[in-house]
Short mmCIF file of C-alpha atoms in Angstrom, two decimals:
data_model
loop_
_atom_site.label_atom_id
_atom_site.label_comp_id
_atom_site.label_asym_id
_atom_site.label_seq_id
_atom_site.Cartn_x
_atom_site.Cartn_y
_atom_site.Cartn_z
CA MET A 1 -67.10 19.46 46.72
CA SER A 2 -64.78 16.47 46.22
CA ASP A 3 -63.37 15.39 42.89
CA THR A 4 -65.21 12.10 43.26
CA ASP A 5 -68.64 13.73 43.52
CA ALA A 6 -67.99 16.82 41.45
CA GLY A 7 -69.40 16.95 37.98
CA ASN A 8 -67.71 18.00 34.87
CA ARG A 9 -64.62 19.91 34.00
CA PHE A 10 -64.86 19.70 30.22
CA GLY A 11 -68.05 21.38 29.15
CA ALA A 12 -67.87 25.15 28.95
CA ALA A 13 -65.17 24.88 26.34
CA PHE A 14 -67.63 23.28 23.96
CA GLN A 15 -70.56 25.64 23.71
CA ASN A 16 -71.44 25.96 20.04
CA THR A 17 -74.40 26.73 17.84
CA ARG A 18 -75.63 23.13 17.93
CA THR A 19 -76.42 22.95 21.65
CA GLN A 20 -80.12 23.07 20.82
CA HIS A 21 -79.81 19.44 19.71
CA LEU A 22 -79.21 18.23 23.26
CA SER A 23 -81.11 20.05 25.98
CA PHE A 24 -78.59 19.21 28.70
CA ALA A 25 -75.50 20.49 26.86
CA ARG A 26 -75.65 23.96 28.40
CA GLU A 27 -76.18 22.44 31.86
CA ASN A 28 -72.95 20.48 31.40
CA SER A 29 -71.13 23.61 30.31
CA ALA A 30 -72.29 25.68 33.26
CA TYR A 31 -71.36 22.96 35.73
CA ASN A 32 -67.94 22.63 34.19
CA ARG A 33 -66.86 26.12 35.07
CA GLU A 34 -68.30 25.82 38.57
CA TRP A 35 -66.35 22.63 39.15
CA PHE A 36 -63.07 24.13 38.03
CA LEU A 37 -63.46 27.26 40.14
CA GLU A 38 -64.16 25.09 43.18
CA VAL A 39 -61.05 22.98 42.51
CA LYS A 40 -59.04 26.17 42.06
CA ARG A 41 -60.31 27.51 45.40
CA ARG A 42 -59.45 24.27 47.21
CA ALA A 43 -55.97 24.18 45.70
CA GLU A 44 -55.29 27.79 46.65
CA GLU A 45 -56.34 26.96 50.21
CA GLY A 46 -53.73 24.21 50.38
CA GLU A 47 -55.49 21.00 49.28
CA PRO A 48 -53.52 18.71 46.96
CA LEU A 49 -53.99 18.96 43.20
CA ALA A 50 -52.62 16.62 40.52
CA LEU A 51 -51.89 17.40 36.89
CA VAL A 52 -51.91 14.25 34.74
CA SER A 53 -51.73 13.24 31.08
CA ALA A 54 -54.80 11.75 29.43
CA ASP A 55 -53.49 8.17 29.60
CA VAL A 56 -53.09 8.27 33.40
CA PRO A 57 -56.16 6.71 35.07
CA THR A 58 -58.08 9.33 37.04
CA GLU A 59 -59.88 6.51 38.88
CA ILE A 60 -56.91 6.16 41.26
CA PHE A 61 -57.03 9.85 42.15
CA LYS A 62 -60.80 9.75 42.67
CA SER A 63 -60.41 6.82 45.06
CA MET A 64 -57.97 8.98 47.08
CA ASP A 65 -60.08 12.18 46.86
CA ILE A 66 -57.32 14.04 45.03
CA PRO A 67 -58.66 16.63 42.57
CA VAL A 68 -57.05 16.10 39.19
CA VAL A 69 -56.70 18.24 36.07
CA VAL A 70 -55.99 16.43 32.81
CA ASN A 71 -53.37 18.15 30.67
CA GLN A 72 -55.17 17.60 27.36
CA TRP A 73 -58.49 18.70 28.85
CA TRP A 74 -57.02 22.03 29.90
CA ALA A 75 -55.41 22.38 26.46
CA ALA A 76 -58.84 21.89 24.89
CA VAL A 77 -60.35 24.56 27.14
CA VAL A 78 -57.58 26.99 26.28
CA ALA A 79 -57.96 26.26 22.56
CA ALA A 80 -61.73 26.66 22.68
CA LYS A 81 -61.25 30.04 24.34
CA GLN A 82 -59.21 31.07 21.26
CA LYS A 83 -55.97 31.43 23.25
CA SER A 84 -53.85 28.84 21.44
CA ALA A 85 -52.22 31.15 18.89
CA ASP A 86 -51.19 33.65 21.56
CA TYR A 87 -49.89 31.13 24.09
CA LEU A 88 -48.10 28.85 21.61
CA GLY A 89 -46.52 31.93 20.08
CA ARG A 90 -45.15 32.91 23.48
CA LEU A 91 -43.60 29.45 23.88
CA ASN A 92 -42.00 29.64 20.42
CA ALA A 93 -40.65 33.11 21.27
CA GLN A 94 -38.75 31.46 24.13
CA GLY A 95 -36.95 29.23 21.64
CA TYR A 96 -39.11 26.11 21.71
CA ARG A 97 -39.60 24.46 18.32
CA GLU A 98 -42.66 25.21 16.20
CA ASN A 99 -43.64 21.56 15.76
CA LEU A 100 -43.71 20.71 19.47
CA CYS A 101 -46.86 18.72 20.28
CA LYS A 102 -49.55 21.36 20.72
CA TYR A 103 -52.11 19.19 22.50
CA CYS A 104 -49.54 18.29 25.15
CA SER A 105 -47.81 21.66 25.45
CA LEU A 106 -50.69 24.16 25.30
CA ALA A 107 -51.66 23.72 28.95
CA TYR A 108 -48.06 24.47 29.94
CA CYS A 109 -48.08 27.48 27.59
CA SER A 110 -51.06 28.88 29.50
CA THR A 111 -48.87 29.26 32.60
CA LEU A 112 -46.88 31.90 30.72
CA GLU A 113 -49.85 34.24 31.07
CA GLU A 114 -48.94 36.84 33.70
CA ASP A 115 -52.28 38.69 33.77
CA PRO A 116 -54.94 36.71 35.73
CA ALA A 117 -57.66 38.83 34.12
CA GLN A 118 -56.62 37.50 30.69
CA ALA A 119 -56.12 33.89 31.78
CA VAL A 120 -58.82 31.32 31.05
CA TRP A 121 -60.99 31.11 34.19
CA GLY A 122 -58.30 32.95 36.12
CA GLY A 123 -55.65 30.40 35.19
CA MET A 124 -54.89 26.90 36.40
CA PRO A 125 -53.61 26.68 40.00
CA ARG A 126 -50.20 25.24 40.77
CA PRO A 127 -50.40 21.44 41.12
CA ASN A 128 -48.70 19.52 43.91
CA VAL A 129 -47.70 16.58 41.69
CA VAL A 130 -47.53 15.88 37.97
CA VAL A 131 -47.96 12.42 36.47
CA SER A 132 -47.37 11.42 32.87
CA SER A 133 -46.56 8.38 30.76
CA SER A 134 -43.47 7.81 28.66
CA ASP A 135 -45.46 6.96 25.53
CA CYS A 136 -44.75 10.33 23.92
CA ASN A 137 -41.30 11.92 24.19
CA SER A 138 -42.72 15.43 23.82
CA GLN A 139 -45.32 14.91 26.52
CA SER A 140 -42.94 13.46 29.09
CA LYS A 141 -40.42 16.26 28.51
CA ILE A 142 -43.16 18.89 28.84
CA PHE A 143 -44.21 17.38 32.16
CA GLU A 144 -40.59 17.30 33.26
CA LEU A 145 -40.30 20.97 32.32
CA TRP A 146 -43.50 21.79 34.23
CA ALA A 147 -42.24 19.94 37.32
CA ARG A 148 -38.86 21.68 37.17
CA ARG A 149 -40.35 25.13 36.63
CA SER A 150 -42.84 24.74 39.50
CA ASP A 151 -40.51 22.68 41.73
CA ILE A 152 -43.00 19.84 42.16
CA PRO A 153 -42.52 16.04 42.16
CA PHE A 154 -42.98 14.15 38.88
CA PHE A 155 -43.99 10.50 38.40
CA ILE A 156 -43.72 8.81 35.01
CA LEU A 157 -45.39 5.58 33.91
CA ASP A 158 -43.96 3.11 31.39
CA ARG A 159 -45.97 0.75 29.22
CA ALA A 160 -45.14 -2.72 27.89
CA ALA A 161 -46.38 -3.79 24.48
CA PRO A 162 -48.43 -7.02 24.35
CA GLN A 163 -46.00 -9.82 23.46
CA ALA A 164 -48.35 -12.50 22.19
CA PRO A 165 -51.85 -11.03 21.88
CA GLY A 166 -54.81 -13.35 21.51
CA LEU A 167 -56.28 -11.99 18.29
CA SER A 168 -58.95 -14.60 17.53
CA GLY A 169 -62.34 -12.92 18.01
CA TRP A 170 -60.75 -10.29 20.22
CA LEU A 171 -63.40 -7.62 19.66
CA GLU A 172 -66.01 -9.87 21.27
CA ARG A 173 -63.83 -10.60 24.31
CA LEU A 174 -62.98 -7.10 25.43
CA ARG A 175 -65.17 -6.71 28.50
CA SER A 176 -63.93 -9.60 30.63
CA GLY A 177 -61.44 -11.52 28.48
CA TRP A 178 -59.00 -8.65 28.13
CA ASP A 179 -56.11 -10.42 29.88
CA GLN A 180 -56.31 -13.23 27.30
CA VAL A 181 -56.37 -10.70 24.46
CA PHE A 182 -53.54 -8.39 25.54
CA GLY A 183 -51.46 -10.78 27.64
CA LEU A 184 -50.69 -11.06 31.34
CA GLU A 185 -47.22 -9.53 31.18
CA ALA A 186 -48.23 -6.12 29.84
CA ILE A 187 -51.17 -5.80 32.23
CA ASP A 188 -49.30 -6.94 35.33
CA PHE A 189 -46.40 -4.62 34.48
CA LEU A 190 -48.79 -1.65 34.43
CA ALA A 191 -50.62 -2.75 37.60
CA ASP A 192 -47.29 -2.89 39.48
CA GLN A 193 -46.59 0.69 38.42
CA TYR A 194 -50.01 1.80 39.65
CA ARG A 195 -49.05 0.47 43.08
CA GLU A 196 -45.87 2.54 42.92
CA LEU A 197 -47.93 5.56 41.84
CA ILE A 198 -50.19 5.14 44.87
CA GLY A 199 -47.19 5.14 47.18
CA PHE A 200 -45.92 8.29 45.47
CA LEU A 201 -49.31 10.01 45.90
CA GLU A 202 -49.68 8.97 49.51
CA HIS A 203 -46.22 10.35 50.29
CA HIS A 204 -46.70 13.70 48.53
CA THR A 205 -50.37 14.41 49.26
CA GLY A 206 -51.08 12.76 52.59
CA ARG A 207 -54.16 11.04 51.13
CA ARG A 208 -54.71 7.30 51.47
CA PHE A 209 -55.73 4.80 48.83
CA ASP A 210 -59.01 2.90 49.36
CA PRO A 211 -59.25 -0.26 47.20
CA GLU A 212 -62.94 -0.76 47.98
CA ARG A 213 -63.66 2.78 46.87
CA LEU A 214 -61.82 2.01 43.64
CA ARG A 215 -64.06 -1.05 43.11
CA GLU A 216 -67.13 1.19 43.47
CA ILE A 217 -65.69 3.69 41.01
CA MET A 218 -64.88 0.95 38.49
CA ALA A 219 -68.47 -0.35 38.72
CA LEU A 220 -69.86 3.14 38.10
CA VAL A 221 -67.59 3.49 35.08
CA ASN A 222 -68.97 0.25 33.66
CA GLU A 223 -72.54 1.54 34.06
CA GLN A 224 -71.61 4.82 32.40
CA GLU A 225 -69.93 3.14 29.42
CA ASP A 226 -72.92 0.85 28.86
CA TYR A 227 -75.04 3.93 28.24
CA TYR A 228 -72.46 5.14 25.76
CA ARG A 229 -72.41 1.76 24.03
CA ARG A 230 -76.16 1.84 23.58
CA THR A 231 -76.00 5.42 22.31
CA ARG A 232 -73.20 4.58 19.86
CA ASP A 233 -75.13 1.57 18.55
CA LEU A 234 -78.31 3.63 18.13
CA ILE A 235 -76.56 6.41 16.19
CA SER A 236 -74.78 3.87 14.00
CA ALA A 237 -78.00 2.04 13.17
CA THR A 238 -80.25 5.06 12.54
CA ARG A 239 -80.69 6.60 9.06
CA PRO A 240 -80.50 9.55 8.96
CA ALA A 241 -78.24 9.96 12.00
CA PRO A 242 -79.91 11.70 14.95
CA LEU A 243 -76.69 13.51 15.97
CA ASN A 244 -73.35 14.41 14.46
CA VAL A 245 -69.92 14.48 16.09
CA ALA A 246 -70.27 18.11 17.20
CA ASP A 247 -73.15 16.90 19.37
CA GLN A 248 -71.49 13.64 20.41
CA MET A 249 -68.04 14.84 21.45
CA PRO A 250 -69.00 17.26 24.24
CA ALA A 251 -71.85 15.01 25.38
CA THR A 252 -69.33 12.18 25.76
CA MET A 253 -66.12 13.86 26.85
CA ILE A 254 -67.71 16.16 29.41
CA PRO A 255 -68.75 13.25 31.67
CA GLN A 256 -65.89 10.94 30.60
CA TRP A 257 -63.31 12.96 32.49
CA HIS A 258 -65.56 12.39 35.50
CA ARG A 259 -66.16 8.74 34.84
CA GLY A 260 -66.75 6.82 38.02
CA THR A 261 -69.00 9.45 39.58
CA LEU A 262 -72.78 9.40 39.93
CA TRP A 263 -72.91 12.62 37.94
CA GLY A 264 -70.94 11.13 35.06
CA ARG A 265 -73.09 8.02 34.96
CA ASP A 266 -76.33 10.00 35.06
CA ARG A 267 -75.22 12.36 32.29
CA ALA A 268 -74.36 9.38 30.08
CA ARG A 269 -77.83 7.98 30.74
CA LEU A 270 -79.38 11.35 29.85
CA PHE A 271 -77.39 11.37 26.60
CA LEU A 272 -78.91 8.00 25.70
CA GLU A 273 -82.41 9.09 26.66
CA GLU A 274 -82.23 12.26 24.60
CA THR A 275 -80.82 10.39 21.62
CA GLU A 276 -83.64 7.83 21.89
CA ALA A 277 -86.16 10.66 22.02
CA ARG A 278 -84.71 12.23 18.88
CA VAL A 279 -84.87 8.93 17.02
CA LYS A 280 -88.44 8.29 18.15
CA ALA A 281 -89.46 11.80 17.02
CA GLY A 282 -87.77 11.31 13.64
CA GLU A 283 -85.31 14.14 14.28
CA ALA A 284 -81.98 14.11 12.47
CA SER A 285 -78.74 16.04 12.31
CA SER A 286 -79.56 16.49 8.61
CA ARG A 287 -82.75 15.28 6.98
CA ARG A 288 -80.87 15.51 3.67
CA GLU A 289 -78.26 12.96 4.72
CA ARG A 290 -76.58 11.52 1.63
CA VAL A 291 -73.09 10.78 2.93
CA ARG A 292 -71.93 9.36 6.28
CA LEU A 293 -68.46 10.39 7.39
CA MET A 294 -66.04 9.28 10.10
CA TRP A 295 -63.97 11.92 11.90
CA LEU A 296 -60.81 10.05 12.85
CA GLY A 297 -58.80 11.77 15.54
CA THR A 298 -59.07 14.17 18.43
CA GLY A 299 -61.72 16.87 18.61
CA LEU A 300 -61.41 20.12 16.71
CA TRP A 301 -62.05 22.04 19.89
CA TYR A 302 -61.60 25.57 18.57
CA ASN A 303 -64.03 25.04 15.66
CA LEU A 304 -66.79 22.53 16.39
CA ASP A 305 -69.12 24.36 14.00
CA PHE A 306 -66.89 23.23 11.13
CA TYR A 307 -68.80 19.96 10.75
CA GLU A 308 -72.16 21.58 10.12
CA TYR A 309 -71.07 23.23 6.85
CA PHE A 310 -70.88 19.90 5.03
CA GLU A 311 -74.36 18.91 6.14
CA LYS A 312 -75.77 22.07 4.58
CA ARG A 313 -73.64 21.89 1.42
CA TYR A 314 -73.63 18.18 0.66
CA GLY A 315 -75.89 16.37 3.09
CA ALA A 316 -72.64 14.88 4.45
CA VAL A 317 -72.89 14.09 8.15
CA PHE A 318 -69.96 13.27 10.41
CA VAL A 319 -71.66 10.48 12.33
CA TRP A 320 -68.68 8.80 14.07
CA SER A 321 -66.60 10.15 16.93
CA ILE A 322 -63.62 8.31 18.36
CA TYR A 323 -64.64 9.48 21.84
CA LEU A 324 -68.06 7.85 21.84
CA ALA A 325 -66.77 4.69 20.17
CA ILE A 326 -63.81 4.16 22.52
CA ALA A 327 -66.13 4.77 25.47
CA ALA A 328 -68.47 2.14 24.12
CA ASP A 329 -65.88 -0.56 23.44
CA ALA A 330 -62.78 -0.05 25.60
CA TYR A 331 -63.70 1.52 28.93
CA ALA A 332 -66.17 -1.02 30.31
CA THR A 333 -63.97 -3.61 32.03
CA GLU A 334 -65.09 -6.41 34.32
CA PRO A 335 -62.65 -8.31 36.59
CA SER A 336 -61.08 -11.21 34.74
CA HIS A 337 -61.80 -13.42 37.77
CA PRO A 338 -63.72 -13.06 41.06
CA GLY A 339 -61.94 -11.02 43.73
CA GLU A 340 -59.38 -9.59 41.31
CA ASP A 341 -57.30 -6.66 42.53
CA PRO A 342 -59.11 -3.58 41.12
CA LEU A 343 -55.76 -2.09 40.15
CA ARG A 344 -55.20 -5.00 37.80
CA THR A 345 -58.67 -4.55 36.31
CA LEU A 346 -57.86 -0.87 35.86
CA ALA A 347 -54.59 -1.79 34.13
CA GLY A 348 -56.63 -3.98 31.80
CA ARG A 349 -58.88 -1.04 30.99
CA MET A 350 -56.01 1.32 30.23
CA THR A 351 -54.19 -1.32 28.17
CA LYS A 352 -57.32 -1.79 26.08
CA ILE A 353 -57.76 1.92 25.49
CA TYR A 354 -54.15 2.49 24.48
CA SER A 355 -54.01 -0.57 22.23
CA MET A 356 -57.26 0.21 20.41
CA LEU A 357 -56.20 3.79 19.76
CA ASN A 358 -52.53 3.34 18.99
CA THR A 359 -51.44 -0.22 18.28
CA ALA A 360 -51.83 -2.33 15.15
CA PRO A 361 -53.59 -4.63 14.51
CA PHE A 362 -56.03 -3.57 17.24
CA ASN A 363 -56.67 -0.03 16.02
CA VAL A 364 -56.78 -1.10 12.36
CA GLU A 365 -59.37 -3.83 12.88
CA TRP A 366 -61.44 -1.74 15.29
CA PHE A 367 -61.60 1.30 12.99
CA ILE A 368 -62.73 -0.84 10.06
CA ALA A 369 -65.33 -2.65 12.19
CA GLU A 370 -66.68 0.70 13.40
CA ALA A 371 -66.81 2.11 9.87
CA ARG A 372 -68.86 -0.86 8.74
CA ARG A 373 -71.14 -0.67 11.77
CA ALA A 374 -71.94 2.99 11.08
CA GLY A 375 -72.20 2.68 7.29
CA ILE A 376 -69.31 5.07 6.70
CA ASP A 377 -68.80 6.35 3.14
CA GLY A 378 -65.55 8.21 3.78
CA VAL A 379 -63.02 9.06 6.49
CA VAL A 380 -61.55 12.45 7.32
CA SER A 381 -58.42 12.15 9.45
CA LEU A 382 -57.22 15.11 11.46
CA SER A 383 -53.53 14.26 11.22
CA GLY A 384 -51.13 13.24 8.52
CA GLY A 385 -49.45 16.49 7.65
CA THR A 386 -45.80 15.77 8.51
CA GLU A 387 -43.70 12.78 9.49
CA ASP A 388 -43.22 14.10 13.03
CA ASP A 389 -46.90 14.96 13.55
CA CYS A 390 -47.67 13.51 17.00
CA ARG A 391 -51.31 13.00 16.07
CA GLU A 392 -49.98 9.87 14.40
CA THR A 393 -50.22 8.33 17.86
CA PHE A 394 -53.98 8.22 17.40
CA GLY A 395 -53.59 5.63 14.63
CA GLN A 396 -53.58 7.77 11.50
CA HIS A 397 -50.61 6.06 9.89
CA TYR A 398 -49.87 3.90 6.91
CA LEU A 399 -51.51 0.70 8.16
CA VAL A 400 -54.75 2.48 9.03
CA ARG A 401 -54.88 4.31 5.72
CA LYS A 402 -54.16 1.13 3.78
CA ALA A 403 -56.84 -0.78 5.70
CA PHE A 404 -59.49 1.78 4.78
CA GLU A 405 -58.38 1.83 1.17
CA ASP A 406 -58.41 -1.98 1.02
CA ALA A 407 -61.95 -1.91 2.46
CA GLY A 408 -63.01 0.49 -0.31
CA ILE A 409 -63.49 3.42 2.07
CA PRO A 410 -61.69 6.59 0.89
CA ILE A 411 -59.71 8.56 3.47
CA LEU A 412 -58.55 12.20 3.52
CA ARG A 413 -55.74 13.26 5.87
CA LEU A 414 -55.87 16.95 6.75
CA GLY A 415 -52.58 17.45 8.58
CA VAL A 416 -53.90 20.07 11.02
CA ASP A 417 -53.64 20.34 14.79
CA ASN A 418 -56.73 20.11 16.98
CA ALA A 419 -55.28 22.46 19.61
CA ASP A 420 -53.49 25.04 17.46
CA ALA A 421 -55.74 27.48 15.62
CA ARG A 422 -52.69 28.71 13.67
CA SER A 423 -52.76 25.48 11.63
CA TRP A 424 -56.32 26.14 10.48
CA ASN A 425 -57.37 27.81 7.23
CA ASP A 426 -61.13 27.47 7.16
CA GLU A 427 -61.63 28.27 3.48
CA ALA A 428 -58.83 26.00 2.28
CA ILE A 429 -59.80 23.07 4.50
CA ARG A 430 -63.48 23.34 3.59
CA ALA A 431 -62.42 23.25 -0.05
CA ARG A 432 -60.29 20.13 0.51
CA VAL A 433 -63.03 18.27 2.36
CA GLY A 434 -65.60 19.43 -0.19
CA ALA A 435 -63.49 18.16 -3.09
CA PHE A 436 -63.02 14.86 -1.25
CA ILE A 437 -66.78 14.45 -0.82
CA GLU A 438 -67.48 15.36 -4.45
CA GLN A 439 -64.72 13.36 -6.13
CA MET A 440 -64.12 10.39 -3.84
CA ILE A 441 -67.65 9.72 -2.57
CA LEU A 442 -70.44 11.33 -4.59
CA ALA A 443 -68.79 10.75 -7.98
CA ARG A 444 -68.12 7.11 -7.13
CA LYS A 445 -71.79 6.71 -6.25
CA GLY A 446 -72.85 8.37 -9.46
CA ARG A 447 -74.36 11.31 -7.58
CA THR A 448 -74.10 15.02 -8.22
CA VAL A 449 -73.51 17.84 -5.77
CA PRO A 450 -76.86 19.06 -4.38
CA GLY A 451 -78.11 22.09 -6.30
CA GLU A 452 -76.13 21.29 -9.43
#
């Protein structure tokens, strides 16, 4: 089973009580574990394996038939298996600081497990290469530590900020006009580094890069993201919402890590078809929907059932997920001109994704446009607890908060970590979100709490 044709490596971490909403969710979860065990077997038999950060394009590795594990994906699996408190505690006991980025470091923490019987799925096999970006100081140092500890080669990517972005109507020009929006210099700089990365991979793995295979993968990604776009638009337009974010996140992220495969494309199509069927049948996440909420930030992988409480208590439905929305708007990328080098098109895709998640004014304008599209009444942001909280990289900073407030959309910043269960106090956080719904949304609308 090659990485290109294998299915999903994200799903089993996300089984929750809401899987009855999407009939294929358990199929994704079962396939996920099978995929990982096959990759583990291949790696233990001597085939190359890459460990990469989430902002490194897996399309290059697929085109070279190099199995790849994404650092943040494995962290999510470990967190969902309720191992984060134990493993992060072990890292802190070795003298590492408490506020080290959990999402980036948890996968490394899992290697401290010495008992294979206690390790998640028997533990992650030793990679042959590690690849990260320099966007986050914590992440790059963690990858450096991993490479040093395992004595494996490390490649790091740099990123240039757009110098003179073309902001006029930029949201409508994302699919094929991306080079005019984000600028030639930033995109060409990244494409040149991808060529260096390919040379690094060829040297250390023995695999060869196939540009035509990359073109095929890029086309499959575009098909897959079109299904997500249609699903996002349908959920945003439907009242009450057919699905909430606990349904959307695993249905999106499971295939997204395998974007560019037939399996990933077909699962995205199935997601659309099942969502359409729910809408046609009049099914809803909550028939009592009174409030529509945006969950701004990474997934709360160790507690996906959290979202359902507010539907039952207030009729408040989290209808917007950053994963489905970024898939819909940023991933689909056509060549800017006929015959373009697919590596440059790929650099355009990754520049879009990073800019729309992390860089003002792109993230600010996109978040507000998405809130208006989905009819959002309020925003709950995962991050915002401390000044050095690395979740700020996902856009939850002053400019984003001010933009929502200026648009008349209240925002609550929780200041918790999506990968560290130690930061979570269910009773206290439910109370905070509940008070936010009551005071900042229902009271402003002149509504009372249901049952009062």
